[in-house]
Coordinates of C-alpha atoms in Angstrom, one line a residue:
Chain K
X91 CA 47.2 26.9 31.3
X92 CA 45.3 25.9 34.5
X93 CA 42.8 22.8 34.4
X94 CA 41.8 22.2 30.9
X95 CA 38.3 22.0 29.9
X96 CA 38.5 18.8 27.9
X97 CA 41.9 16.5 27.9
X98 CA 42.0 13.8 25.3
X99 CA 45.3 11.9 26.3
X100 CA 46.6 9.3 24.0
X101 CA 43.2 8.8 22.5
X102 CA 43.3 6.0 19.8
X103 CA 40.3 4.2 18.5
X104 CA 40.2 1.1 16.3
X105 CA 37.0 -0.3 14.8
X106 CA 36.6 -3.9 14.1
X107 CA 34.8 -4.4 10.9
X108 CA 34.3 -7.0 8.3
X109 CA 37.2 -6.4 6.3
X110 CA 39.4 -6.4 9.2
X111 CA 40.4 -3.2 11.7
X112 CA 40.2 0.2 10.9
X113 CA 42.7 2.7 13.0
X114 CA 40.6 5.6 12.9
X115 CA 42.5 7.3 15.4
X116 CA 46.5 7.7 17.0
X117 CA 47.7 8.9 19.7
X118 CA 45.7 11.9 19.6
X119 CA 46.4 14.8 22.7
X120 CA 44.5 17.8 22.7
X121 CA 43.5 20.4 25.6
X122 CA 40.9 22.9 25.4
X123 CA 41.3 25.3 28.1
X124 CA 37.4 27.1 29.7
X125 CA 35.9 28.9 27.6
X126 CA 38.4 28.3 24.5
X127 CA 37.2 27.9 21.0
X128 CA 39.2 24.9 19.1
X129 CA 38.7 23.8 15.6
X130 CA 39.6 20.7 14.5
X131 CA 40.6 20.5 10.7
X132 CA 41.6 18.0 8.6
X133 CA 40.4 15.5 6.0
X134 CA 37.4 13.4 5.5
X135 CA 37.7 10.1 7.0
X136 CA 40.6 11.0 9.6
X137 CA 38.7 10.7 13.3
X138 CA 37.5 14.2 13.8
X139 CA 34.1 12.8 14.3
X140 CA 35.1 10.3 16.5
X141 CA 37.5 12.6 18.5
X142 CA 34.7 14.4 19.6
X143 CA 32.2 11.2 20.6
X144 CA 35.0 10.4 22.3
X145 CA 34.8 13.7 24.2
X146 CA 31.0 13.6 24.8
X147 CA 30.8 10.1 26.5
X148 CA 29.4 8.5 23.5
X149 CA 32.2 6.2 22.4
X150 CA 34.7 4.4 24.5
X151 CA 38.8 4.9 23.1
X152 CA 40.4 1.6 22.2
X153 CA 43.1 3.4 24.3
X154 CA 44.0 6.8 25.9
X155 CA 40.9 8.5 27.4
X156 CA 39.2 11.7 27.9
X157 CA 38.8 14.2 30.9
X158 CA 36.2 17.0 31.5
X159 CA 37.5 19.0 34.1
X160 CA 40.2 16.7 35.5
X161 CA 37.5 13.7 35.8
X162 CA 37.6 10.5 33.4
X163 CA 34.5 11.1 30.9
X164 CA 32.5 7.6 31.3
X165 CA 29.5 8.7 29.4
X166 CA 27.3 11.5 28.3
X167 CA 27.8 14.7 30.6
X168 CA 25.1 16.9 31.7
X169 CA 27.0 19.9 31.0
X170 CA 28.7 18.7 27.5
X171 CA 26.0 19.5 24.7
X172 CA 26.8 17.9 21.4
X173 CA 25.8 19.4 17.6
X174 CA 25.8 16.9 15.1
X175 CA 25.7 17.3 11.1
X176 CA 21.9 16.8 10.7
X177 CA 21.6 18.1 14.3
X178 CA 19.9 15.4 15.5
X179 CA 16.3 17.0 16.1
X180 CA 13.2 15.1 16.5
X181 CA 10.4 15.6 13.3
X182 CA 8.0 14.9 15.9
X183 CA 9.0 17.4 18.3
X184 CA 7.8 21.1 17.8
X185 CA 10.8 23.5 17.9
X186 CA 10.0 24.2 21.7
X187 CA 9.7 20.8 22.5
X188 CA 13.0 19.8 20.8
X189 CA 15.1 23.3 22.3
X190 CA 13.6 21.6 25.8
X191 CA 14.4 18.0 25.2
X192 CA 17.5 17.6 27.4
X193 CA 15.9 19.8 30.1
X194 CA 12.6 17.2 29.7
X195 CA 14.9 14.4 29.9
X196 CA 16.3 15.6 33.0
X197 CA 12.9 16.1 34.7
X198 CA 13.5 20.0 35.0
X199 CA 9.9 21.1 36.1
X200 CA 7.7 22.8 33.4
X201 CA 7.4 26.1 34.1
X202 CA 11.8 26.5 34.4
X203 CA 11.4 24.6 31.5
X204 CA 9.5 26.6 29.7
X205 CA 11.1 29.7 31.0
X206 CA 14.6 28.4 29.7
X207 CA 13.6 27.3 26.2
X208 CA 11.5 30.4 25.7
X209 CA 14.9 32.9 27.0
X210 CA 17.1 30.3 24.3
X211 CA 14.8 30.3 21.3
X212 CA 14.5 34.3 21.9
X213 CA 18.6 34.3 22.1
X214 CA 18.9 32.6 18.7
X215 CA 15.7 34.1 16.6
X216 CA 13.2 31.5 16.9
X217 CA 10.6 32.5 19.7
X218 CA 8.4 32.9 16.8
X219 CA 8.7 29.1 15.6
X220 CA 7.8 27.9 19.2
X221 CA 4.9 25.5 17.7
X222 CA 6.5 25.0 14.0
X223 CA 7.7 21.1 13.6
X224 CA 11.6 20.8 12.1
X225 CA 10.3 20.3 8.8
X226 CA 8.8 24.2 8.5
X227 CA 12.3 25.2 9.8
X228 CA 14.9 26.4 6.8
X229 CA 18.6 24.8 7.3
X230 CA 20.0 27.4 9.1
X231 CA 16.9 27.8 11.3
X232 CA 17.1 23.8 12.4
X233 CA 20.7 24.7 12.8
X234 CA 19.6 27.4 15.4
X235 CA 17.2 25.3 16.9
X236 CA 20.2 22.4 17.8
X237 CA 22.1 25.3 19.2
X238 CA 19.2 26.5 21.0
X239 CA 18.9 23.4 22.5
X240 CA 22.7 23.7 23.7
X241 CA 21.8 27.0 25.5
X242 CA 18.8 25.6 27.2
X243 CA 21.1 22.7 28.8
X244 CA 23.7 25.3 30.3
X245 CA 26.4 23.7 28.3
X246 CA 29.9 24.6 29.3
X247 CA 31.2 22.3 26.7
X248 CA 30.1 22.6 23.3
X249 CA 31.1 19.9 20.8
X250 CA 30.2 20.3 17.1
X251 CA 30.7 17.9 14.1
X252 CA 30.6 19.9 11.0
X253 CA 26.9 21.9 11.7
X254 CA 27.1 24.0 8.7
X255 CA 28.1 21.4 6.3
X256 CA 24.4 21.1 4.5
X257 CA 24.3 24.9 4.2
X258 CA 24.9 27.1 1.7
X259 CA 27.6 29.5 1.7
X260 CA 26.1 32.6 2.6
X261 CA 23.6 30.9 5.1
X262 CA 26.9 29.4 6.4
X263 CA 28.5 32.6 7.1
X264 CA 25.4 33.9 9.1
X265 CA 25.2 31.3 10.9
X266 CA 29.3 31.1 11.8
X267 CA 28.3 34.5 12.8
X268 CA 25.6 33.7 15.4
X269 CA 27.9 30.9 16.6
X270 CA 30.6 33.3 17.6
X271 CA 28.1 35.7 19.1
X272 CA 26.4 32.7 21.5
X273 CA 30.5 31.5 22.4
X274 CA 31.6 35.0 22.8
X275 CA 27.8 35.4 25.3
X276 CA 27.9 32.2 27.1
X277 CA 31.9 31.6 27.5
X278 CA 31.4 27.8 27.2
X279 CA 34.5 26.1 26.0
X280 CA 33.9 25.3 22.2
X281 CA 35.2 22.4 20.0
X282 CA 34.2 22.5 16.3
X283 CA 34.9 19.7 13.9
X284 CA 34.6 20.8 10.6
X285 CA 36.7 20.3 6.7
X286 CA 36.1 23.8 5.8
X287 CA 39.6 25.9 6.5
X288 CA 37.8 29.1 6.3
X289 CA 35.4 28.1 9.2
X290 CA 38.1 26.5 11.2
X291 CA 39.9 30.3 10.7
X292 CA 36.9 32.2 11.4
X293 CA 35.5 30.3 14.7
X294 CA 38.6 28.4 16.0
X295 CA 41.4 30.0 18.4
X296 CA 43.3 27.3 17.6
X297 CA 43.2 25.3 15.0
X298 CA 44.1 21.4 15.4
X299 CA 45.5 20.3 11.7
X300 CA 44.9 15.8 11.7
X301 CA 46.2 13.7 9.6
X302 CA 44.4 11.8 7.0
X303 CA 43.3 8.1 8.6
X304 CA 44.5 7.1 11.2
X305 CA 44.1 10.8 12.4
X306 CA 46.5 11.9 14.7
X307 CA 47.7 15.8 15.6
X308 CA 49.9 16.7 12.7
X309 CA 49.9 21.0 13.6
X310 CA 48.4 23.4 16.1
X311 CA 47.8 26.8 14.9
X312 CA 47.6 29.7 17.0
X313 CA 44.5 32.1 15.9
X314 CA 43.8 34.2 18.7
X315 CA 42.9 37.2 16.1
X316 CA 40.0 35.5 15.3
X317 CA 37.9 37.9 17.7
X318 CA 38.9 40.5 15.6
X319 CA 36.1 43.1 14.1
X320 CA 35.5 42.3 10.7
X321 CA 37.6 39.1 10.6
X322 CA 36.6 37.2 7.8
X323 CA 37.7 40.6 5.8
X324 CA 40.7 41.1 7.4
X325 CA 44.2 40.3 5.2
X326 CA 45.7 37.6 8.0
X327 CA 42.3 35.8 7.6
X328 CA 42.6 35.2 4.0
X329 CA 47.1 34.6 4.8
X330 CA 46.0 32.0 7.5
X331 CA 43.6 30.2 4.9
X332 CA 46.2 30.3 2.5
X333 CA 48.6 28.8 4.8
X334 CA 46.0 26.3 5.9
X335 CA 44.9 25.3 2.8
X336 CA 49.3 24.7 1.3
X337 CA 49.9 22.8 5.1
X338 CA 47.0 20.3 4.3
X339 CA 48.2 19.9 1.0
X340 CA 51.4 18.9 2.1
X341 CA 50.4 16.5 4.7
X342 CA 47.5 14.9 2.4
X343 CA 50.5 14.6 0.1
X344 CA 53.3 13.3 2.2
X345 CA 50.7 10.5 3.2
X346 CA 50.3 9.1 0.0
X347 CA 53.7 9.3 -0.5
X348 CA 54.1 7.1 2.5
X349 CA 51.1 4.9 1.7
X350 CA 52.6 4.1 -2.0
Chain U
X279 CA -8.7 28.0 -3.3
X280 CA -7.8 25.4 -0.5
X281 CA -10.0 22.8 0.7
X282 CA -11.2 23.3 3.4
X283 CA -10.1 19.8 5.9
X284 CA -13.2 18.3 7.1
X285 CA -15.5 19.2 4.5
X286 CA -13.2 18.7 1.5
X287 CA -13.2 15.3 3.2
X288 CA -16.8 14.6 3.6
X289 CA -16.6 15.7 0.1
X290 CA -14.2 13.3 -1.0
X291 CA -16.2 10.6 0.9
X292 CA -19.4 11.5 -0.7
X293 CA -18.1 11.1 -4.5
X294 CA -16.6 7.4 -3.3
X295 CA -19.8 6.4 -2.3
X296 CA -21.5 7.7 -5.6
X297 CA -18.9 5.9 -8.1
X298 CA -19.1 3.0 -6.0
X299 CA -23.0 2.6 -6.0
X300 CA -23.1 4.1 -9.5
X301 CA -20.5 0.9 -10.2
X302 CA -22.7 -1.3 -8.0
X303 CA -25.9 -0.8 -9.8
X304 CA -24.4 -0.9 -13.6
X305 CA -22.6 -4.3 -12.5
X306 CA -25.7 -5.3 -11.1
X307 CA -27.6 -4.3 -14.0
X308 CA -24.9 -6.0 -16.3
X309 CA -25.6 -9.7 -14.4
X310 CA -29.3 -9.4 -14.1
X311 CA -29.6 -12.0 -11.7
X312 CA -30.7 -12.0 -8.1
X313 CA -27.5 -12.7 -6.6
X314 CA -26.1 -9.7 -7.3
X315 CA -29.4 -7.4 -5.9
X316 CA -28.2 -3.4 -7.1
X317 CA -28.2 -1.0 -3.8
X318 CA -31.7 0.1 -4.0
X319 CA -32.7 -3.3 -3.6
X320 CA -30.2 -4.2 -1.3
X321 CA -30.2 -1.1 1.7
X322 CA -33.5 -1.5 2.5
X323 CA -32.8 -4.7 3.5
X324 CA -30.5 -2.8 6.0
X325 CA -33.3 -1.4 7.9
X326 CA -35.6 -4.3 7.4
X327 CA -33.4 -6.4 9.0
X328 CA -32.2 -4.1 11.4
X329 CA -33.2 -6.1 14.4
X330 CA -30.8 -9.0 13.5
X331 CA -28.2 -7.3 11.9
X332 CA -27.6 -5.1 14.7
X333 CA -26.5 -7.9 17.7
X334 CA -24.4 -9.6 15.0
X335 CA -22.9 -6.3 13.7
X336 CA -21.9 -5.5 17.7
X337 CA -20.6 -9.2 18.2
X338 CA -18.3 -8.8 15.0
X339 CA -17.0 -5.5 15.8
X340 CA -16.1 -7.1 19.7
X341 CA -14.1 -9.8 18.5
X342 CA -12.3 -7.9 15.7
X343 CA -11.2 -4.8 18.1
X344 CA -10.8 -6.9 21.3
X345 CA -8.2 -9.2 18.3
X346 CA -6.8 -6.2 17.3
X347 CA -5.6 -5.3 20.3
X348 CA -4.1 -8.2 21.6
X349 CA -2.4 -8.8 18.2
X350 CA -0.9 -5.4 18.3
X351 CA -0.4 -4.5 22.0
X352 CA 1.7 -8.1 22.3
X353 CA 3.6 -6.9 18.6
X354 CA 5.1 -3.4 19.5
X355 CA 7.0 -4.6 21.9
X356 CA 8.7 -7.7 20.2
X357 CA 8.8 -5.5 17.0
X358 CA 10.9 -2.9 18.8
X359 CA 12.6 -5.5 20.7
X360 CA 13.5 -6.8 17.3
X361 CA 14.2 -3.4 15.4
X362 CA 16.7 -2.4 18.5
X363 CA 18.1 -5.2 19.8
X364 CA 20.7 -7.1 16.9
X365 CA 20.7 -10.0 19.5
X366 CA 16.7 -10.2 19.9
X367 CA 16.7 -10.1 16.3
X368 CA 19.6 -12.8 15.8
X369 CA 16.6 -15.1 17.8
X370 CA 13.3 -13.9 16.5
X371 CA 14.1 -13.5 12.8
X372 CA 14.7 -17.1 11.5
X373 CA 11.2 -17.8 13.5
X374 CA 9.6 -15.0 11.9
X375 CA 10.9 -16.0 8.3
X376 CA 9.1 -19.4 8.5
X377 CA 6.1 -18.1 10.3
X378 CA 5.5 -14.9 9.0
X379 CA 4.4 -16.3 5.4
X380 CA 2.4 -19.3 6.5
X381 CA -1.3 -18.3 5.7
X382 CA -2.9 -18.4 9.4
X383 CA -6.4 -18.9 8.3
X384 CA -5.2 -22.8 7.8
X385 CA -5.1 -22.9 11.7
X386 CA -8.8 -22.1 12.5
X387 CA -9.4 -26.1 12.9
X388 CA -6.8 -26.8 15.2
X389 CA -8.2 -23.6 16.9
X390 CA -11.8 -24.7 16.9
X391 CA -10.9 -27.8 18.5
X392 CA -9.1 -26.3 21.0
X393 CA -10.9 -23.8 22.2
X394 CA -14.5 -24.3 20.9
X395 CA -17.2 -22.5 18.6
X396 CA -17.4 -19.2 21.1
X397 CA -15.5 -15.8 21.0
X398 CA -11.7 -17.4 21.3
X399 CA -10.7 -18.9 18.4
X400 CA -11.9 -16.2 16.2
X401 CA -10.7 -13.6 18.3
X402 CA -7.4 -15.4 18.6
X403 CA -7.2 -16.2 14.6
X404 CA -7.6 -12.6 14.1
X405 CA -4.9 -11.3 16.4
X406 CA -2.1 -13.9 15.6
X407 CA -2.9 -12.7 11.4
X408 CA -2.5 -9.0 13.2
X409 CA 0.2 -9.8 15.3
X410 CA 2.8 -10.6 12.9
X411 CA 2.0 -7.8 10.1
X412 CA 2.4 -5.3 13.4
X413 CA 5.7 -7.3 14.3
X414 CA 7.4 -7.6 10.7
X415 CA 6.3 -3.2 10.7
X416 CA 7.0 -1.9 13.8
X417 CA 10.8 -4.2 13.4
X418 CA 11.7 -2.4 10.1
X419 CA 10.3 0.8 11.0
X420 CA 12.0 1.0 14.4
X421 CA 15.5 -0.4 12.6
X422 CA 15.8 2.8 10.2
X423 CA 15.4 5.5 13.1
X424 CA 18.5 7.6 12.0
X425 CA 21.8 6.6 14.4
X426 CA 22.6 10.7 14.9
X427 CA 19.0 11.3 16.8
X428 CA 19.8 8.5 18.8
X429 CA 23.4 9.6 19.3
X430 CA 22.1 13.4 19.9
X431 CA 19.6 11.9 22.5
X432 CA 22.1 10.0 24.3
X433 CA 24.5 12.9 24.6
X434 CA 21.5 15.1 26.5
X435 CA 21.9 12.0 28.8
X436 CA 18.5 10.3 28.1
X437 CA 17.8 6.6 29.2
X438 CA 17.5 3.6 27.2
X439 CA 13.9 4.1 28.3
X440 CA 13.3 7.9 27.3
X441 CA 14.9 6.7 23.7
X442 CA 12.2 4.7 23.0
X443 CA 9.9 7.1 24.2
X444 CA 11.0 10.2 22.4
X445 CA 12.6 8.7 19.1
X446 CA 11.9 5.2 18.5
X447 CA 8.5 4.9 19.5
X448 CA 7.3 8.2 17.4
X449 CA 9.3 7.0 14.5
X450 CA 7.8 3.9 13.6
X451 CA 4.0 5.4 14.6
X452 CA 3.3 5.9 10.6
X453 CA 4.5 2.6 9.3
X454 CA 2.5 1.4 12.5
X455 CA -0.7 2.6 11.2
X456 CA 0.2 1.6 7.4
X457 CA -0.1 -1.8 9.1
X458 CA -2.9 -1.2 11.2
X459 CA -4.7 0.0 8.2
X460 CA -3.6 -2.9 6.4
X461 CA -4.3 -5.2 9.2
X462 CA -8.0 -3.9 9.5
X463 CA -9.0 -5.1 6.4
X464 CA -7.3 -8.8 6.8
X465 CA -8.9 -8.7 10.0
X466 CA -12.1 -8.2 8.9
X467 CA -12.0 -11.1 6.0
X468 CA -10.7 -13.6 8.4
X469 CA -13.8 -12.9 10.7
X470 CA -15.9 -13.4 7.9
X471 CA -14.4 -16.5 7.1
X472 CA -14.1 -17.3 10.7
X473 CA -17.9 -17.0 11.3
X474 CA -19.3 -18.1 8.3
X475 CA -17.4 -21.8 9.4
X476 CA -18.0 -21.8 12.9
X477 CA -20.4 -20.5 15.5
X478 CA -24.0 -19.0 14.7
X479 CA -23.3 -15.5 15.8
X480 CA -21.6 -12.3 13.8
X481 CA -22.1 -10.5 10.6
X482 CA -20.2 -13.9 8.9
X483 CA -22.9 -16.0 9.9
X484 CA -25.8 -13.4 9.0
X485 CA -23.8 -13.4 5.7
X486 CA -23.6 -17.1 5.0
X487 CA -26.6 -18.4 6.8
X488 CA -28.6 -15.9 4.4
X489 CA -26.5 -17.1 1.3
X490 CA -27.6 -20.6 2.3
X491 CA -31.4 -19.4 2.3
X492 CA -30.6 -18.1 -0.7
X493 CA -31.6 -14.8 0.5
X494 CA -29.5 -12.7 -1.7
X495 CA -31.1 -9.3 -0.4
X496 CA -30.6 -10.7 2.9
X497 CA -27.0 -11.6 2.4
X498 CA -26.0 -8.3 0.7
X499 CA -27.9 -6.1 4.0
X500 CA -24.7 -8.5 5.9
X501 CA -22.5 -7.4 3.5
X502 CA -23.3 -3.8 3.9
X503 CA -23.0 -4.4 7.8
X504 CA -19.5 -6.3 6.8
X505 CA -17.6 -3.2 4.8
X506 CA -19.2 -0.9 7.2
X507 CA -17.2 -2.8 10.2
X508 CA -14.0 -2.4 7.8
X509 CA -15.1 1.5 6.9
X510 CA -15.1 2.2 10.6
X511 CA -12.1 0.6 11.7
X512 CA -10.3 2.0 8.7
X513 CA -11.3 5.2 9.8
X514 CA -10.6 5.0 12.9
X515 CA -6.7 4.1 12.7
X516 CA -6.6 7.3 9.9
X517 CA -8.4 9.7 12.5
X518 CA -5.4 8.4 15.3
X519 CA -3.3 8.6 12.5
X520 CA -3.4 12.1 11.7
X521 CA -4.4 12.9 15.4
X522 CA -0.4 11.5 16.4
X523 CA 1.6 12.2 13.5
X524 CA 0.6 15.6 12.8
X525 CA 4.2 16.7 12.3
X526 CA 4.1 14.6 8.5
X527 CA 1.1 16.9 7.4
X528 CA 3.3 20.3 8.0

C-alpha cells in the first residue's frame, strides 16, 4: 500500500473526569488506503467514536497522532467531511441551506454554491426538499441530507459514527445501499463507525474488530467481497457475520475474564 | 377545515376582546361604583381625551422601546458569553445569583437622584429589569445547543465566529423571545410605576394624576392607552417571532 489516506499511529486518548481518568483508547494503528472503505466494529463504550474525532481534527490524542495524506491532522480538514449519529443538521437551516453549510462557511460564491448543493441533493433524492426545514425530513431523508452535505464539500475522506443507528431496519438497509452507491461514485476513502456486524460486513472492506474500553485493535478482517452483487444475500455475508458476531463474543468475554 | 393564518387570527383576537369587555362590563356592573367605569363609559374617554393621551402615549412607548433595547442588545452578548464560555460563566454566575432576584423597582430613588425626573432613570430602570431576564434566557438557552451540531460545524471548518452565527445564535432565538415577551409586560408595569412617582409626562402620569382628580373615566382612557402599549409590543416580539423562527411552525 502506497500513502495511506488516514494513519492513526499509536493513538491513545485519556479523559480526565471527576471520578478519576478514563482510557478510552490504546495504542490504536489503523491505515485506510484512498478510496478504501473501513469499518470499525466493536462494543459500546470502546473509542470508536473518539478514533474517528481523532481523525477529523476535532479532538487532540493524549498520545500517538493522526495523518491525512502523510501530514499531521491539527484540526478540522477541508477535505475530511464528518457524519455524526444525529447528523448534526441545523433545525433552522432549510435542507439546501444545511447541504450548503460547509460550502457557505467557506465563502464559496452563491451561484457555485448553489449549483453544488442543487447537483448533491439531486445525487441523493432530495432536490425536491430544497426549501423543507429538517424537521419535515423522515430519518433516512435527514440521513441523506448529512450525506448530501459531504458530497457538496468534495470530501475525499468520509468519517461516519454510527449514521444509521436511529433507523429502522429496513430504512437502514436502503440507506446502507445509497451509502455504497455515493462511495462506490465519488471514490472518497470511507471510515464507518458503527456496533451493527451486519453493516460493518455489508459497507466495510475491512473490518477493524476493538476491544471493549480502553479500545484498542484486537482483529482486522479482510472483506473485499463486499462489492459483490447481491451481497447482503450472498452465503459468505451471512458466514462472515457469524464469524463476526462468535470473535466479539470471545473478546467481550476474555475481557471480563481479565477484568474479574 | 384549516384556519386560514391571518384571519383565524384576527378571529381569535376578536373573541379576546369580547370575553374580556363582556368580563369588564359584568365586573363593573357587579361593583357599581365609579371607580371601576364599564367600557362604554370608559372608550369614549379615549377619544375625548385624545389630545393628551396621545403625547403621553408616544413619550411612554420612547422610553419603553429605547429601554428595551439597551436592556437586551447589552444581554445577548453576556448571555452567550455566559452560555459558551464555562470560564465567563465561573465569573458572571455568583453575580447574577445575588442580583438577578433583587426586585429592581427598589432602585428607582437612588436613580432619581442620580440622574433626575427626565427620560433616564426610567429608561434605565426599565432596561436593567430587561437586561437580566434577557441575560438569565439567552445563558440557558445558548448552554443546551446540542454538542454534535457544534462538533458537525467545527468539522466543515467553521469559526468560532460562524458558530455563533449559524447554531448558537438561532438556537436560543425562541427562548429569547419567551423573554422578550415576558419582559414586555414587566417593562411596561415598571413604567407605570416609574411615571406615576416621578416626572409629569407618560401614560403613568395621565394614569395617576387622573386617579388623584379622581377622574375615574379619565384614569381608565390611560389605562386603555397603558395595555394598548403592552398589546403592541407584545405583538410585535410574536410578529418577529414567527417571522425568525419559522422552522418551529413546520
Amino acid at each position: 500500500m502506497g500513502e495511506p489516506k488516514l494513519r492513526l499511529q499509536g493513538v491513545s486518548q485519556v479523559y480526565e473526569g471527576a471520578r478519576g481518568e478514563t482510557r478510552a483508547l490504546q495504542n490504536m494503528d489503523i491505515d485506510v488506503a484512498p478510496g478504501e472503505a473501513v469499518a470499525i466494529l466493536g462494543p459500546s463504550g470502546c473509542g470508536k467514536s473518539t478514533s474517528l474525532l481523532i481523525a477529523a481534527g476535532l479532538r487532540v490524542p493524549t498520545q500517538g497522532a493522526a495523518f491525512v495524506d502523510g501530514v499531521r491532522v491539527a484540526g478540522p480538514r477541508l477535505n475530511t467531511a464528518l457524519i455524526l449519529q444525529d447528523f448534526g443538521l441545523l433545525p433552522w437551516k432549510t435542507v439546501a441551506e444545511n447541504a450548503g453549510l460547509g460550502l457557505q462557511i467557506r465563502k464559496t460564491p452563491k451561484r457555485e454554491r448553489a449549483e453544488r448543493v442543487a447537483r448533491a441533493l439531486e445525487q441523493v433524492g432530495l432536490a425536491d426538499f430544497a426549501d423543507a426545514f429538517p424537521a419535515e425530513l423522515s430519518g433516512g431523508m435527514r440521513q441523506r441530507l448529512a450525506m448530501a452535505r459531504a458530497l457538496t464539500c468534495d470530501a475525499d475522506l468520509l468519517l461516519m459514527d454510527e449514521p444509521l443507528s436511529a433507523l429502522d431496519a429496513l430504512l437502514r438497509e436502503e440507506m446502507q445501499d445509497m451509502l455504497k452507491r455515493c462511495w462506490c461514485e465519488q471514490g472518497y476513502a470511507q471510515v464507518l463507525v458503527t456496533h451493527s456486524i451486519e453493516e460493518a460486513v455489508y459497507l466495510g472492506q475491512r473490518i477493524v474488530v476493538m476491544s471493549p474500553r480502553p479500545g484498542r485493535v484486537v482483529h482486522v478482517l479482510e472483506n473485499a467481497e463486499m462489492q459483490q452483487e447481491n451481497w447482503r444475500d450472498a452465503d459468505l455475508f451471512f458466514e462472515r457475520c457469524r464469524a463476526l458476531r462468535e470473535m466479539l463474543r470471545d473478546i467481550v468475554a476474555k475481557e471480563e475474564v481479565a477484568h474479574a | 377545515m384549516r384556519k386560514h393564518p391571518v384571519l383565524g387570527r384576527i378571529a381569535d383576537y376578536v373573541f379576546a376582546i369580547v370575553f374580556i369587555l363582556a368580563g369588564w362590563q359584568l365586573t363593573a356592573m357587579a361593583v357599581h361604583n365609579p371607580v371601576l367605569p364599564g367600557p362604554f363609559d370608559a372608550f369614549p374617554m379615549v377619544a375625548q381625551y385624545f389630545d393628551e393621551l396621545w403625547p403621553a402615549f408616544l413619550v411612554s412607548l420612547y422610553r419603553v422601546v429605547v429601554a428595551m433595547l439597551i436592556g437586551t442588545v447589552l444581554a445577548i452578548p453576556l448571555g452567550l458569553a455566559c452560555g459558551r464560555s464555562p470560564r465567563a460563566d465561573a465569573v458572571f454566575a455568583p453575580i447574577l445569583y445575588f442580583l438577578y432576584p433583587l426586585p429592581k423597582v427598589v432602585l428607582l430613588p437612588v436613580l432619581i437622584v442620580l440622574l433626575g425626573l427626565a427620560d433616564a432613570p426610567k429608561i434605565v430602570l426599565i432596561a436593567i429589569t430587561v437586561f437580566f431576564q434577557v441575560l438569565v434566557t439567552v445563558r440557558d438557552a445558548s448552554k443546551s445547543v446540542p454538542e454534535q451540531s457544534i462538533l458537525s460545524m467545527r468539522s466543515l471548518g467553521a469559526s468560532r465566529l460562524d458558530i455563533y452565527r449559524h447554531a448558537i445564535v438561532p438556537a436560543t432565538l425562541p427562548e429569547l423571545f419567551t423573554a422578550l415577551r415576558i419582559s414586555s409586560g414587566t417593562a411596561v408595569a415598571i413604567l407605570f410605576f416609574a411615571e406615576g412617582i416621578a416626572g409629569s409626562t407618560g401614560l403613568g402620569y395621565f394614569i395617576v394624576n387622573a386617579w388623584a382628580l379622581l377622574a375615574y373615566p379619565k384614569m381608565f382612557a390611560g389605562i386603555i392607552a397603558m395595555a394598548l402599549l403592552g398589546v403592541i409590543l407584545y405583538e410585535l416580539f410574536d410578529v418577529a417571532e414567527r417571522r425568525l423562527t419559522r422552522w418551529r411552525r413546520v
